[in-house]
Amino acid sequence: FQKFLSHFLVSPPRPPRGSSTRSRWHRGTLCPPQLALLYEEVLYTIRHRLGKPEQQHVGDPQQLYSYVVGDPAHSVLFFSLFQKPIYCLKATVKEAKGILGKDVSGLSDPYCLLGIEARSQEPAHADHKKRMKAVVKDLIPEDQIHRTKVINQTLSPVWDEKFILEFEDVESASFHLDMWDSDVVESMRHKLGELTDLHGLKRIFKEARKDKGQDDFLGNVVVRLKDLHCWNDQWYQLEPRTETYPERGHCHLQFLLTHKKRATTCSRTQPSYTVHRHLLQQLVSYEILQHQAGSTSWDGELSRHASTVLYLHATQKDLSDFHQDMAQWLAYSKLYQSLEFSSSCLLHQITSIEYRWVQDRLRPEQKAELAESFQSLLTYGVSLIRRFRIIFPLSVPRSQERLQSLLRVLVQMCKTKAFRELCTPSPDLPHMVSTALKELFLPLQSMEENSKALSKLLLEVIEDLKQCQRIWNKLFSTSGAVTAPCLCGAVGQAGAFTHREGPLALSDFHQWFEEALPLWLQKAYTTTLERAQRAVQMDQLKPYGYHKHSTSTVDLSTCYAQIVTTWQQLSWPDPEKAFMIMVNLLEDMCKISLMYCRLIKGRAEALSLSEQDEGEAANKLCIVVNNIEQLRLQMLKLPAQLDWAQLEQRTRGVIDPQQIQNTLHHQLDSTLACLDHEVRDVVQALATKVTTWHCPCPSPGSEQFHPESIIPLMKFLESELQYLNEHLATGVTIPGGWGLAGGSHCPCPQSLELCFHAEGCGLPLDTLHSADFRTLETHLALCSASSHKLIQKYFSNRIQQQLDTSSEKYGAVTIKALYQPSEQKLRVEVLNATNLIPLDSNGSSDPFVQLTLEPRHEFPEVVARTTQCKRNELHPLFDEAFDFLIPPEKCRQEGACLLLTVFDYDMLGANDLEGEAFFPLCHLPGLDSQEDETDMARVPQTRLPLTHPKPTDEILQLLESRKRDREAQAFVKLRKQRAKQSKETE
């Protein structure tokens, strides 16, 4: 074994640049025994390769052996020395979509069973795939079956669970996954409660025919392991066992073929991350030395053979992307200090580490190793800069690019979170570079040179100054590592030989103004803020010319335009510094915008205090809305005016696009959202200000208030003053005589939108009847209320309607209710129901009572209770008691009530509604006492008349208009369903 390994253990001296005869196993810092162990690790990886080869990789193992060994015959003895590893499939069950609904509710409770079958089943014919009728439980031993958790009531479950499955032969093994619907035994009564249509009834009959607790099959996935790549991420179609319901949805699976218990010495004694780094370093050094055009022109691209070996080793070891990036950085940064290649190869590695950096992922020894690599590369890079005229001479092509690339790598490395956290205190890169440059121009230690040597030195210094001005200074300035004054100052010390009193005067360098930039930004911010404050103080909140906004918005837009013009004229060359300037500008403009909103609202409030005409006060709030809207439109134009697209293109490769998204776009979106919120606040304030309307051109007839005209107004306020002219009915007359959307009752018809924006009819206040005023105020208050408040108001109205009525058209229900403070328990006894309406064809009904606590958002954990069903009764006697555990403060909430709904039981269809009654919880006996002073025997009976819900309720219309509020939509749907269950029309 040692004899056939000796062919690569001898590392010959490095041949001159350009030679193609290099050692495949460059020794570097590894000793011969370490190289031997690494050699066996590579051969073991190729021998036990798993998965189909990728398109960009080498598929022939003999080519890989030739690349690694030189002679494939050397591997014959090697294969007999080691046992094969345990092959593993790392399967991740991510999610599924579009699966079948097997429950009565139309949903399922899916879970998965998965495992590996040792013998793969081939399809019967190539053009017709036979359905796999066997399931996992029948194919795989029970101890080798894995199970996911159950996801209740969904058709799009998300598991994201990982499983390690072992197998012996990749050619004959196949992966099986079955998806099942978990079936828990439930009472027929509970299932009937969930029944919504005849399709659900069909499911109940189907479940009645099968065994209790038997799960339903949803579909399966069968994948042959020999068809997988090393890493797969794919959606698979769920296949049926029969041709019934062929479309069963899809399942998202992720596969990784790995090893366990590798027999190599490195795998048993060293961490996987360390072994992979050594292998990477060895292969990269070989690739550099094999480069035909010279090592300095190597661009970091590995050959297909090397990429294949590294990919196989990383997947078999199950190395994460972060640890692979770490290994590449350590290997490349170390090789850069011994072999000559372009430093641009390091830029991608340090960027990947910054993107995936999480300090807790690394062990202490890995942190120390990474910190040492940072410090070592920084020291080496500064030493190259100190001798940049020698290392990067202008006579050699691409020297300028190589120096600029080195500076960019050092700058990017020092900016990373990993460098700042591990290298403490963090070195000052600009100071280190400036010091290294100044060391080039130290004055002569002796003045004994003759005049001829001095003259020659002066000529060289003058030529060097020209090069610094024309070439070198441009490189250091664009890289961002050191500013021009530092380099010019260093050059100035050399210029002292020419008897100049100061540094050489160089023009057109933007770095001279860098120190003044923070002062300019602060000055621009304070000046703009002061102008905005003065503009608001002088603003009378009246339309500016033919515009809808006032003068303060014009002043603020002018200030923003000046900032944009200054940015365009500045045209800062350094992309990184330009990005920082843009971030500061945007932050200042966003602060000023939010400050302006607060000031203009305060100005409107101050003017309204001295305004006696309420209509004019409402006009001023309309102007405030238009001002904020104008400001929002101005902010929307900033990306185009400041040319963010060009800035993103300039910073490409230097700044992560995600960082630009977070600092610029997200900040602007957040400010726009705040402006939208400010508009909503002003609209709500407007709802409390606008009380009556009057048109200066009265219409004939008496002024009569029309409550139906308030509904468009409420929608108008809630949609933030959007154009609603097309939604307003023609001919609707606002009190005072002016019409909406072309109404014919007014000689000067104006839209509601124009009047709100102070461009149509004037809005002087006139006196309305007190009842009209209360109606308008109530509608406006409802418009601005939250969904929870509206639902509470709904139940309060229903309780009041029940108290106001004495009719028992639909019958009545009698109960006794008592609150027991010691146990925080509500006890309800349902005694009887009388005079119910016959809803069955036999002239009778099958009534039962459902008890719920409303509103549901106040009692989310309380389960509805149901009495027994009384057959063929119109005066049923129930005499049943129920307990509800609820705290006393919940009973005192607005609209809190006990809802008693009487249904007529229907076996085939939906239950019919007999009526519903509301018992307010705030009137409960015993609620205001501390102890149980009353028992049920002394509690008086309460007779509640039954009523039917009205689908045209105003509050329900408001809730239905809030399309994005799921809770509001669910409440409206339930109330409409109650109305639909009523067969009697009020």
Tab-separated table of C-alpha atoms in Angstrom, residues 798 801-802 805 807 810-811 900 913-918 944-949 986:
chain	number	residue	atom	x	y	z
A	798	ARG	CA	-80.495	43.107	18.747
A	801	GLN	CA	-84.854	45.440	19.608
A	802	GLN	CA	-85.892	42.431	21.651
A	805	THR	CA	-90.915	44.322	21.111
A	807	SER	CA	-94.767	40.406	19.890
A	810	TYR	CA	-92.252	33.273	16.292
A	811	GLY	CA	-92.877	32.001	19.815
A	900	LEU	CA	-80.426	31.047	22.326
A	913	LEU	CA	-84.576	28.386	12.068
A	914	GLU	CA	-87.460	28.781	14.494
A	915	GLY	CA	-86.034	31.982	15.980
A	916	GLU	CA	-83.348	33.405	18.227
A	917	ALA	CA	-83.381	35.256	21.557
A	918	PHE	CA	-80.764	37.346	23.345
A	944	LEU	CA	-87.619	35.854	25.803
A	945	PRO	CA	-89.539	36.389	22.537
A	946	LEU	CA	-88.004	34.787	19.472
A	947	THR	CA	-86.965	37.015	16.551
A	948	HIS	CA	-85.483	36.494	13.085
A	949	PRO	CA	-82.304	38.234	11.799
A	986	GLU	CA	-90.754	39.120	8.399
